[in-house]
Tab-separated table of C-alpha atoms and ligand atoms in Angstrom:
chain	number	residue	atom	x	y	z
A	1	MET	CA	8.636	34.958	8.809
A	2	SER	CA	7.659	32.335	11.433
A	3	ASP	CA	7.340	28.640	10.496
A	4	HIS	CA	3.612	28.899	11.076
A	5	ALA	CA	3.232	31.872	8.718
A	6	GLN	CA	5.327	30.107	6.066
A	7	ASP	CA	3.157	27.000	6.368
A	8	GLU	CA	0.018	29.100	5.975
A	9	ASP	CA	1.407	30.787	2.846
A	10	TYR	CA	2.296	27.420	1.406
A	11	ARG	CA	-1.156	26.026	2.241
A	12	LEU	CA	-2.867	28.903	0.424
A	13	GLU	CA	-0.614	28.495	-2.600
A	14	VAL	CA	-1.331	24.736	-2.714
A	15	ARG	CA	-5.051	25.268	-2.229
A	16	ALA	CA	-5.174	27.688	-5.145
A	17	TRP	CA	-3.193	25.324	-7.375
A	18	LEU	CA	-5.456	22.379	-6.515
A	19	ALA	CA	-8.603	24.457	-7.081
A	20	GLU	CA	-7.367	25.158	-10.587
A	21	ASN	CA	-5.834	21.785	-11.427
A	22	ALA	CA	-7.865	19.189	-9.512
A	23	ALA	CA	-11.341	20.623	-10.106
A	24	GLU	CA	-12.340	17.624	-12.234
A	25	TYR	CA	-11.667	15.392	-9.187
A	26	ALA	CA	-13.803	17.342	-6.715
A	27	GLU	CA	-16.303	14.458	-6.608
A	28	PRO	CA	-15.571	10.689	-6.562
A	29	ARG	CA	-15.488	9.159	-10.052
A	30	GLU	CA	-15.034	5.609	-11.289
A	31	PHE	CA	-12.740	4.959	-14.237
A	32	PRO	CA	-12.082	1.821	-16.254
A	33	GLU	CA	-8.745	0.282	-15.210
A	34	ALA	CA	-6.626	1.444	-18.136
A	35	GLU	CA	-8.006	4.970	-17.860
A	36	LEU	CA	-7.315	5.028	-14.105
A	37	VAL	CA	-3.681	4.095	-14.774
A	38	ALA	CA	-3.319	6.745	-17.497
A	39	ARG	CA	-4.985	9.417	-15.346
A	40	SER	CA	-2.835	8.532	-12.317
A	41	LYS	CA	0.338	8.946	-14.373
A	42	ALA	CA	-0.933	12.189	-15.895
A	43	TRP	CA	-1.791	13.537	-12.431
A	44	ILE	CA	1.717	12.764	-11.146
A	45	ARG	CA	3.180	14.451	-14.232
A	46	ARG	CA	1.107	17.570	-13.627
A	47	LYS	CA	2.172	17.698	-9.980
A	48	HIS	CA	5.791	17.150	-10.999
A	49	GLU	CA	5.731	20.072	-13.445
A	50	ALA	CA	4.344	22.329	-10.699
A	51	GLY	CA	6.849	21.131	-8.051
A	52	TYR	CA	4.322	19.123	-6.029
A	53	SER	CA	5.436	15.542	-6.718
A	54	ALA	CA	7.635	13.912	-4.050
A	55	ILE	CA	7.847	17.310	-2.387
A	56	ALA	CA	10.372	16.397	0.303
A	57	GLU	CA	12.648	14.377	-2.021
A	58	PRO	CA	15.756	15.834	-3.671
A	59	VAL	CA	15.455	17.436	-7.117
A	60	ALA	CA	18.133	15.016	-8.405
A	61	ALA	CA	15.711	12.134	-7.672
A	62	GLY	CA	12.753	13.806	-9.382
A	63	GLY	CA	11.464	15.416	-6.182
A	64	ALA	CA	10.781	19.067	-5.442
A	65	GLY	CA	13.533	19.578	-2.833
A	66	GLY	CA	11.004	20.912	-0.304
A	67	THR	CA	10.408	20.039	3.342
A	68	SER	CA	8.478	17.215	4.991
A	69	ARG	CA	6.115	19.828	6.497
A	70	GLN	CA	5.281	21.044	2.993
A	71	ALA	CA	4.756	17.431	1.879
A	72	ALA	CA	2.333	16.869	4.768
A	73	ILE	CA	0.434	20.091	3.965
A	74	PHE	CA	0.068	19.121	0.303
A	75	GLU	CA	-1.067	15.605	1.241
A	76	ARG	CA	-3.778	16.983	3.525
A	77	GLU	CA	-4.978	19.496	0.932
A	78	GLU	CA	-4.974	16.925	-1.878
A	79	ALA	CA	-7.006	14.579	0.347
A	80	ARG	CA	-9.951	16.984	-0.108
A	81	TYR	CA	-10.129	15.792	-3.723
A	82	HIS	CA	-10.587	12.387	-5.303
A	83	THR	CA	-7.473	12.449	-7.445
A	84	PRO	CA	-6.739	9.197	-9.312
A	85	THR	CA	-4.606	6.786	-7.296
A	86	PHE	CA	-3.523	3.672	-9.134
A	87	THR	CA	-1.939	1.215	-6.654
A	88	GLY	CA	1.222	0.985	-8.776
A	89	VAL	CA	1.966	4.657	-8.102
A	90	GLY	CA	1.798	4.145	-4.333
A	91	ILE	CA	3.994	1.030	-4.541
A	92	GLY	CA	6.539	3.103	-6.462
A	93	PHE	CA	6.510	6.274	-4.372
A	94	ALA	CA	6.434	4.569	-0.986
A	95	MET	CA	7.696	0.998	-0.995
A	96	THR	CA	10.103	0.931	-3.949
A	97	MET	CA	11.650	4.248	-3.062
A	98	ALA	CA	12.067	3.194	0.595
A	99	ALA	CA	13.984	0.098	-0.560
A	100	ILE	CA	16.212	1.971	-3.029
A	101	LYS	CA	16.826	4.873	-0.670
A	102	GLY	CA	17.587	2.601	2.269
A	103	HIS	CA	19.655	-0.056	0.513
A	104	GLY	CA	20.547	1.032	-3.055
A	105	THR	CA	23.113	3.460	-4.455
A	106	ALA	CA	22.683	7.200	-4.963
A	107	GLN	CA	22.722	6.629	-8.748
A	108	GLN	CA	19.927	4.042	-8.497
A	109	TYR	CA	17.874	6.410	-6.365
A	110	GLU	CA	18.349	9.305	-8.766
A	111	HIS	CA	17.601	7.222	-11.867
A	112	PHE	CA	14.529	5.317	-10.650
A	113	GLY	CA	13.393	8.159	-8.385
A	114	THR	CA	13.235	10.538	-11.345
A	115	LEU	CA	11.294	8.077	-13.534
A	116	THR	CA	8.860	7.311	-10.698
A	117	HIS	CA	8.331	10.815	-9.317
A	118	ARG	CA	7.815	12.169	-12.839
A	119	GLY	CA	4.988	9.670	-13.429
A	120	ASP	CA	6.830	7.812	-16.199
A	121	ILE	CA	6.754	4.392	-14.524
A	122	THR	CA	4.651	2.490	-11.999
A	123	TRP	CA	5.542	-0.562	-9.927
A	124	CYS	CA	4.316	-3.898	-8.603
A	125	GLN	CA	5.583	-6.063	-5.752
A	126	LEU	CA	6.832	-9.555	-6.639
A	127	PHE	CA	7.334	-11.140	-3.216
A	128	SER	CA	4.712	-13.830	-2.428
A	129	GLU	CA	4.855	-17.299	-3.954
A	130	PRO	CA	2.490	-20.285	-3.861
A	131	ALA	CA	4.472	-21.716	-0.896
A	132	ALA	CA	5.791	-18.466	0.568
A	133	GLY	CA	3.390	-15.864	1.968
A	134	SER	CA	3.591	-15.397	5.731
A	135	ASP	CA	6.799	-17.437	5.568
A	136	LEU	CA	8.182	-15.201	2.816
A	137	ALA	CA	11.787	-16.269	3.429
A	138	GLY	CA	10.837	-19.769	2.253
A	139	LEU	CA	10.568	-18.519	-1.340
A	140	ARG	CA	11.910	-20.630	-4.205
A	141	THR	CA	12.328	-18.262	-7.157
A	142	ARG	CA	15.998	-18.576	-8.125
A	143	ALA	CA	18.352	-15.944	-9.496
A	144	VAL	CA	21.649	-17.256	-10.857
A	145	LYS	CA	24.588	-14.977	-11.707
A	146	ASP	CA	25.668	-14.987	-15.357
A	147	GLY	CA	28.450	-12.438	-15.975
A	148	ASP	CA	27.012	-8.960	-15.418
A	149	ASN	CA	23.468	-10.325	-15.347
A	150	TRP	CA	21.213	-12.524	-13.259
A	151	VAL	CA	18.920	-15.155	-14.777
A	152	VAL	CA	15.671	-15.575	-12.861
A	153	ASN	CA	13.264	-18.533	-12.860
A	154	GLY	CA	10.234	-19.043	-10.639
A	155	GLN	CA	6.659	-18.088	-9.905
A	156	LYS	CA	5.187	-15.233	-7.896
A	157	VAL	CA	1.558	-14.874	-6.864
A	158	TRP	CA	-0.907	-12.224	-5.653
A	159	SER	CA	1.065	-9.592	-7.597
A	160	SER	CA	-1.322	-6.624	-7.283
A	161	TRP	CA	-1.786	-4.670	-10.497
A	162	ALA	CA	1.232	-6.343	-12.130
A	163	HIS	CA	-0.737	-6.328	-15.392
A	164	HIS	CA	-0.415	-2.519	-15.498
A	165	ALA	CA	3.014	-2.124	-13.882
A	166	ASP	CA	6.102	-1.024	-15.807
A	167	TRP	CA	8.587	-2.330	-13.235
A	168	GLY	CA	8.551	-4.760	-10.312
A	169	ILE	CA	10.419	-5.116	-7.027
A	170	LEU	CA	11.532	-8.737	-6.824
A	171	ILE	CA	13.018	-10.934	-4.127
A	172	ALA	CA	14.760	-14.135	-5.253
A	173	ARG	CA	17.014	-16.814	-3.818
A	174	THR	CA	20.617	-16.409	-4.886
A	175	ASP	CA	22.240	-18.833	-2.426
A	176	PRO	CA	20.372	-21.972	-1.340
A	177	THR	CA	23.316	-23.245	0.737
A	178	VAL	CA	22.762	-20.792	3.606
A	179	ALA	CA	19.870	-20.269	6.055
A	180	LYS	CA	16.676	-19.205	4.312
A	181	HIS	CA	16.736	-15.482	5.249
A	182	LYS	CA	20.377	-15.138	4.284
A	183	GLY	CA	20.385	-16.382	0.698
A	184	LEU	CA	17.998	-13.766	-0.728
A	185	THR	CA	18.733	-10.816	-3.012
A	186	PHE	CA	16.539	-7.872	-4.037
A	187	PHE	CA	16.153	-6.763	-7.676
A	188	LEU	CA	14.290	-4.288	-9.853
A	189	VAL	CA	12.802	-6.005	-12.890
A	190	ASP	CA	11.490	-4.426	-16.072
A	191	MET	CA	8.068	-6.051	-16.516
A	192	LYS	CA	8.532	-5.908	-20.299
A	193	SER	CA	11.580	-8.202	-20.115
A	194	PRO	CA	11.271	-11.385	-22.192
A	195	GLY	CA	10.168	-14.283	-19.962
A	196	VAL	CA	7.853	-12.243	-17.698
A	197	GLU	CA	4.297	-13.539	-18.009
A	198	VAL	CA	1.449	-12.038	-15.974
A	199	ARG	CA	-1.785	-14.041	-15.623
A	200	PRO	CA	-4.841	-12.552	-13.877
A	201	ILE	CA	-6.494	-14.147	-10.811
A	202	ARG	CA	-10.235	-13.665	-10.417
A	203	GLN	CA	-11.142	-12.540	-6.886
A	204	ILE	CA	-14.177	-12.947	-4.634
A	205	THR	CA	-15.236	-9.426	-5.745
A	206	GLY	CA	-15.377	-10.568	-9.375
A	207	LYS	CA	-12.499	-8.258	-10.303
A	208	SER	CA	-8.922	-9.219	-11.172
A	209	ASP	CA	-6.693	-6.774	-9.329
A	210	PHE	CA	-3.950	-9.284	-8.791
A	211	ASN	CA	-2.070	-11.912	-10.732
A	212	GLU	CA	0.261	-14.836	-10.939
A	213	THR	CA	3.617	-13.786	-12.396
A	214	PHE	CA	5.762	-16.410	-14.104
A	215	LEU	CA	9.457	-15.706	-14.594
A	216	THR	CA	11.239	-17.868	-17.162
A	217	ASP	CA	14.915	-17.157	-17.872
A	218	VAL	CA	14.342	-13.463	-17.180
A	219	VAL	CA	17.580	-11.500	-17.476
A	220	ILE	CA	18.191	-8.726	-14.922
A	221	PRO	CA	21.350	-6.610	-15.164
A	222	ASP	CA	23.417	-6.641	-11.969
A	223	ALA	CA	23.064	-2.841	-11.998
A	224	ASN	CA	19.416	-3.410	-10.990
A	225	ARG	CA	20.332	-5.331	-7.840
A	226	ILE	CA	19.451	-3.335	-4.706
A	227	GLY	CA	21.795	-3.820	-1.778
A	228	ALA	CA	24.420	-6.506	-1.513
A	229	GLU	CA	23.997	-10.062	-2.716
A	230	GLY	CA	22.405	-12.063	0.124
A	231	GLU	CA	20.999	-8.968	1.849
A	232	GLY	CA	17.587	-8.971	0.211
A	233	TRP	CA	15.769	-9.771	3.444
A	234	ALA	CA	16.636	-6.361	4.928
A	235	CYS	CA	15.197	-4.680	1.790
A	236	CYS	CA	11.997	-6.744	2.164
A	237	MET	CA	11.636	-5.660	5.787
A	238	THR	CA	11.950	-2.007	4.738
A	239	VAL	CA	9.290	-2.511	2.048
A	240	LEU	CA	6.876	-4.343	4.351
A	241	ALA	CA	7.202	-1.802	7.184
A	242	THR	CA	6.495	0.979	4.667
A	243	GLU	CA	3.509	-0.931	3.268
A	244	ARG	CA	2.037	-1.397	6.746
A	245	GLY	CA	2.586	2.246	7.626
A	246	ARG	CA	0.812	3.574	4.577
A	247	THR	CA	-2.365	1.482	5.045
A	248	ARG	CA	-3.756	4.429	6.959
A	249	SER	CA	-3.630	7.132	4.342
A	250	ALA	CA	-4.166	10.861	4.690
A	251	ARG	CA	-7.578	10.138	3.229
A	252	ALA	CA	-8.690	8.185	6.304
A	253	GLY	CA	-11.092	9.781	8.739
A	254	GLY	CA	-12.559	13.243	8.193
A	255	ASP	CA	-15.801	13.347	6.340
A	256	ARG	CA	-14.995	11.064	3.442
A	257	SER	CA	-16.894	8.025	2.296
A	258	GLY	CA	-16.205	5.134	4.714
A	259	SER	CA	-15.215	7.480	7.561
A	260	VAL	CA	-17.064	7.228	10.878
A	261	ARG	CA	-18.620	10.661	10.294
A	262	SER	CA	-20.070	9.407	7.017
A	263	LEU	CA	-21.407	6.305	8.843
A	264	VAL	CA	-23.145	8.579	11.351
A	265	ARG	CA	-24.804	10.434	8.473
A	266	GLN	CA	-25.874	7.179	6.878
A	267	ALA	CA	-27.263	5.819	10.172
A	268	ALA	CA	-29.216	9.068	10.694
A	269	ALA	CA	-30.692	8.712	7.198
A	270	THR	CA	-31.715	5.079	7.745
A	271	PRO	CA	-35.351	4.839	8.911
A	272	ARG	CA	-36.002	2.490	11.795
A	273	GLN	CA	-39.162	2.038	13.941
A	274	GLY	CA	-40.418	5.580	13.576
A	275	GLY	CA	-36.958	7.111	13.991
A	276	SER	CA	-33.534	6.395	12.543
A	277	ALA	CA	-30.856	3.746	13.125
A	278	LEU	CA	-28.952	6.400	15.076
A	279	ASP	CA	-31.606	6.235	17.831
A	280	SER	CA	-30.306	2.793	18.762
A	281	ARG	CA	-27.918	2.836	21.738
A	282	ALA	CA	-26.100	-0.186	20.317
A	283	VAL	CA	-25.492	1.667	17.040
A	284	ARG	CA	-24.298	4.798	18.813
A	285	ALA	CA	-21.939	2.765	21.020
A	286	LYS	CA	-20.420	1.088	17.965
A	287	LEU	CA	-19.961	4.389	16.158
A	288	ALA	CA	-18.334	5.948	19.222
A	289	ARG	CA	-15.928	3.011	19.568
A	290	TRP	CA	-14.952	3.229	15.872
A	291	TYR	CA	-14.521	6.990	16.081
A	292	VAL	CA	-12.064	6.557	18.954
A	293	ARG	CA	-10.147	3.975	16.917
A	294	GLU	CA	-10.164	6.224	13.843
A	295	GLN	CA	-8.765	9.147	15.831
A	296	GLY	CA	-6.189	6.891	17.483
A	297	LEU	CA	-5.037	5.656	14.073
A	298	LYS	CA	-4.845	9.196	12.753
A	299	ASN	CA	-2.701	10.474	15.613
A	300	PHE	CA	-0.527	7.372	15.939
A	301	GLY	CA	-0.038	7.433	12.154
A	302	LYS	CA	1.049	11.077	12.249
A	303	ARG	CA	3.682	10.246	14.838
A	304	LEU	CA	4.961	7.300	12.772
A	305	ASP	CA	5.065	9.441	9.606
A	306	GLU	CA	7.123	12.089	11.374
A	307	GLN	CA	9.491	9.419	12.644
A	308	ALA	CA	9.830	7.886	9.174
A	309	ARG	CA	10.312	11.302	7.521
A	310	SER	CA	13.041	12.269	9.943
A	311	GLY	CA	15.019	9.250	8.737
A	312	GLY	CA	14.287	6.795	11.547
A	313	GLY	CA	12.208	4.465	9.343
A	314	PHE	CA	9.091	2.778	10.701
A	315	PRO	CA	9.416	1.062	14.116
A	316	ALA	CA	8.018	-2.448	14.746
A	317	THR	CA	4.850	-0.872	16.230
A	318	VAL	CA	3.833	0.022	12.651
A	319	ALA	CA	2.203	-3.444	12.554
A	320	LEU	CA	-0.526	-1.948	14.796
A	321	VAL	CA	-1.600	0.480	12.079
A	322	LYS	CA	-2.310	-2.258	9.575
A	323	LEU	CA	-3.867	-4.555	12.195
A	324	VAL	CA	-6.291	-1.934	13.551
A	325	SER	CA	-7.191	-0.230	10.267
A	326	ALA	CA	-7.937	-3.486	8.404
A	327	THR	CA	-10.242	-4.675	11.217
A	328	LEU	CA	-11.928	-1.274	11.360
A	329	LEU	CA	-12.522	-1.334	7.617
A	330	GLN	CA	-14.135	-4.765	7.792
A	331	GLU	CA	-16.301	-3.969	10.831
A	332	THR	CA	-17.558	-0.673	9.398
A	333	HIS	CA	-18.460	-2.246	6.076
A	334	ALA	CA	-20.281	-5.074	7.843
A	335	PHE	CA	-22.179	-2.311	9.686
A	336	LEU	CA	-23.176	-0.698	6.378
A	337	MET	CA	-24.560	-4.042	5.254
A	338	ASP	CA	-26.505	-4.272	8.559
A	339	LEU	CA	-27.934	-0.807	8.017
A	340	ASP	CA	-29.202	-1.981	4.683
A	341	GLU	CA	-31.202	-4.685	6.433
A	342	TYR	CA	-32.581	-2.299	9.079
A	343	ALA	CA	-34.122	-0.172	6.402
A	344	GLY	CA	-34.971	-2.807	3.879
A	345	ALA	CA	-32.651	-0.767	1.670
A	346	PHE	CA	-30.742	2.306	2.823
A	347	SER	CA	-30.274	3.429	-0.695
A	348	SER	CA	-32.571	3.075	-3.631
A	349	ASP	CA	-29.496	3.380	-5.818
A	350	ALA	CA	-28.455	-0.139	-6.910
A	351	ALA	CA	-24.912	1.058	-7.715
A	352	ASP	CA	-24.531	2.343	-4.117
A	353	ARG	CA	-25.570	-0.996	-2.656
A	354	GLU	CA	-23.288	-2.858	-5.021
A	355	GLU	CA	-20.397	-0.623	-3.949
A	356	VAL	CA	-21.012	-1.363	-0.245
A	357	PHE	CA	-21.138	-5.099	-0.940
A	358	TYR	CA	-17.969	-4.837	-3.023
A	359	GLN	CA	-16.146	-2.904	-0.283
A	360	TYR	CA	-17.279	-5.418	2.322
A	361	LEU	CA	-15.863	-8.306	0.311
A	362	TRP	CA	-12.682	-6.343	-0.386
A	363	SER	CA	-12.190	-5.441	3.286
A	364	SER	CA	-11.557	-9.104	4.158
A	365	ALA	CA	-8.558	-9.096	1.785
A	366	MET	CA	-6.994	-6.251	3.750
A	367	ARG	CA	-6.658	-8.534	6.773
A	368	ILE	CA	-4.295	-10.705	4.706
A	369	ALA	CA	-2.511	-8.340	2.315
A	370	GLY	CA	0.847	-7.027	3.534
A	371	GLY	CA	0.918	-9.473	6.469
A	372	ALA	CA	-2.016	-11.458	7.910
A	373	ASP	CA	-3.447	-10.511	11.328
A	374	GLU	CA	-1.859	-13.486	13.129
A	375	VAL	CA	1.559	-12.728	11.702
A	376	LEU	CA	1.336	-9.079	12.739
A	377	ARG	CA	0.275	-10.147	16.242
A	378	ASN	CA	3.290	-12.472	16.430
A	379	GLN	CA	5.511	-9.570	15.441
A	380	LEU	CA	4.044	-7.236	18.037
A	381	ALA	CA	4.357	-9.936	20.697
A	382	GLU	CA	7.983	-10.714	19.891
A	383	ARG	CA	9.436	-7.414	18.718
A	384	VAL	CA	7.457	-4.869	20.720
A	385	LEU	CA	6.402	-6.723	23.881
A	386	GLY	CA	9.531	-8.907	24.030
A	387	MET	CA	7.575	-12.141	24.496
A	388	PRO	CA	9.227	-15.508	23.721
A	389	GLY	CA	9.579	-16.235	19.985
A	390	GLU	CA	7.745	-18.919	18.031
A	391	MET	CA	9.414	-22.330	17.661
A	392	ARG	CA	11.448	-22.119	14.450
A	393	ALA	CA	12.741	-25.547	13.512
A	394	ASP	CA	14.360	-24.188	10.342
A	395	LYS	CA	16.403	-21.526	12.149
A	396	GLY	CA	20.009	-21.538	10.906
A	397	VAL	CA	19.440	-24.608	8.673
A	398	PRO	CA	20.701	-24.185	5.071
A	399	PHE	CA	17.722	-23.772	2.729
A	400	ASN	CA	18.723	-26.750	0.565
A	401	GLU	CA	18.778	-29.033	3.624
A	402	LEU	CA	15.233	-28.232	4.726
A	403	PRO	CA	12.948	-31.279	4.414
A	404	TYR	CA	10.283	-29.438	2.331
B	501	FAD	C1	-5.429	-8.047	-1.620
B	501	FAD	C2	-4.078	-8.646	-1.562
B	501	FAD	C3	-3.055	-8.063	-2.279
B	501	FAD	C4	-1.783	-8.626	-2.251
B	501	FAD	N1	-0.808	-8.060	-3.016
B	501	FAD	C5	0.414	-8.625	-3.050
B	501	FAD	C6	1.424	-8.084	-3.903
B	501	FAD	O1	1.217	-7.106	-4.625
B	501	FAD	N2	2.618	-8.704	-3.951
B	501	FAD	C7	2.910	-9.789	-3.173
B	501	FAD	O2	4.034	-10.259	-3.234
B	501	FAD	N3	1.967	-10.332	-2.356
B	501	FAD	C8	0.732	-9.774	-2.284
B	501	FAD	N4	-0.249	-10.318	-1.477
B	501	FAD	C9	0.061	-11.540	-0.738
B	501	FAD	C10	0.119	-11.373	0.761
B	501	FAD	O3	1.318	-10.760	1.152
B	501	FAD	C11	-0.010	-12.802	1.364
B	501	FAD	O4	-1.306	-13.259	1.026
B	501	FAD	C12	0.151	-12.793	2.862
B	501	FAD	O5	1.482	-12.526	3.206
B	501	FAD	C13	-0.274	-14.152	3.476
B	501	FAD	O6	0.354	-15.204	2.816
B	501	FAD	P1	-0.479	-16.452	2.243
B	501	FAD	O7	-1.601	-15.925	1.422
B	501	FAD	O8	0.488	-17.367	1.595
B	501	FAD	O9	-1.114	-17.141	3.507
B	501	FAD	P2	-0.397	-18.138	4.517
B	501	FAD	O10	0.949	-17.626	4.841
B	501	FAD	O11	-0.487	-19.517	3.961
B	501	FAD	O12	-1.317	-17.992	5.774
B	501	FAD	C14	-2.562	-18.682	5.909
B	501	FAD	C15	-3.093	-18.430	7.313
B	501	FAD	O13	-2.183	-18.981	8.281
B	501	FAD	C16	-1.831	-17.984	9.247
B	501	FAD	N5	-0.418	-18.137	9.647
B	501	FAD	C17	0.643	-18.287	8.825
B	501	FAD	N6	1.777	-18.351	9.556
B	501	FAD	C18	1.427	-18.219	10.856
B	501	FAD	C19	2.152	-18.203	12.089
B	501	FAD	N7	3.480	-18.303	12.106
B	501	FAD	N8	1.447	-18.044	13.227
B	501	FAD	C20	0.103	-17.939	13.223
B	501	FAD	N9	-0.647	-17.963	12.080
B	501	FAD	C21	0.002	-18.096	10.923
B	501	FAD	C22	-2.012	-16.663	8.529
B	501	FAD	O14	-2.211	-15.606	9.420
B	501	FAD	C23	-3.232	-16.942	7.658
B	501	FAD	O15	-4.392	-16.737	8.420
B	501	FAD	C24	-1.534	-9.791	-1.474
B	501	FAD	C25	-2.559	-10.366	-0.748
B	501	FAD	C26	-3.828	-9.814	-0.782
B	501	FAD	C27	-4.917	-10.458	0.006
């Protein structure tokens, strides 16, 4: 049978399974936080039992032992539904697994891969600190070796969904006597360990998706160190490249809410001076420009995914995905707010209007999360275009000799 025929068979099989198992998610639904987490785990479990969780990963690591083509087919078919997606699942499947696979041992990958891909545990990312965001390598959380364990003290911030996470990926300083990037080590921390305290931060949207995380004498077994001591920076780079690559999900584009096609529909339904907002040349020009960007992101993203799946990891150009998609998200949501003004109200449904306002506020956060715009531009300039680097006065200076 040709590859194409095999793919088609697989697609039909997946479609039938989803029709039976994902029917309750055919339409978008809102769930209270705790229910969203429980449903996300249950959905992963159901997929795992049917051989559809982590399709291209080995069975020994809780995957289905399939191919990356099958994984891509399932992802596209699942994107037709609104299956529950708690952020902690994505952090686990994509970012944590990339770090363990790229830098950990086979045993670590099999152990944590199985727990994650089976839907037993979810993850949060404990990187940023009050004085270390863009300059992540300036972090101050300390991990000190004590026999077969490490004792960790410090404070993390902006830890998304840490209040619902079972485990965290943590970067801490293990050697302050060497240059700042060199003295860091990467760990997996059980969020139920004594000494881990998660405090919510209230956001501009009114919600509390992220937190401050305080670590006081938290004990981490050395077995949960990923990569060698002092090589944590390389793990962080793997995590951040993966995070930037997955900003553009399989759900982007198409006909879904927030896609340019859905904006066209909304503009056509918005009355304006005897016609609709779509009669305006300025509106049509904007929509056309966004559609081009959306298609560009989709195709560029596909190429990056293929590269990452074939073992090459994400190249430095992945920064473009995050840069372009976050700006697009913000511009399109500002447009939805404008449409509202054109019509007086584009929707009589107060919940709809609230959702647009919420998404608009949220979109500004996406220009910061996972690397702010300016930092991504610096990276593209230096690592892709080969332009001269920024002045770095702290380059090569031992961390404990820095004046701050
Ligand atoms: C929604 C959201 C979720 C997040 N989730 C997590 C999470 O789960 N875990 C986690 O660890 N962190 C998380 N973060 C933190 C995020 O990674 C940091 O906010 C980000 O790296 C920026 O760091 P900062 O907030 O300290 O800003 P700063 O680094 O202080 O930057 C402030 C401003 O200065 C600019 N700037 C900084 N350095 C330069 C430079 N060299 N050149 C030019 N301009 C510069 C920045 O672009 C920015 O505009 C999240 C953030 C957001 C918004």
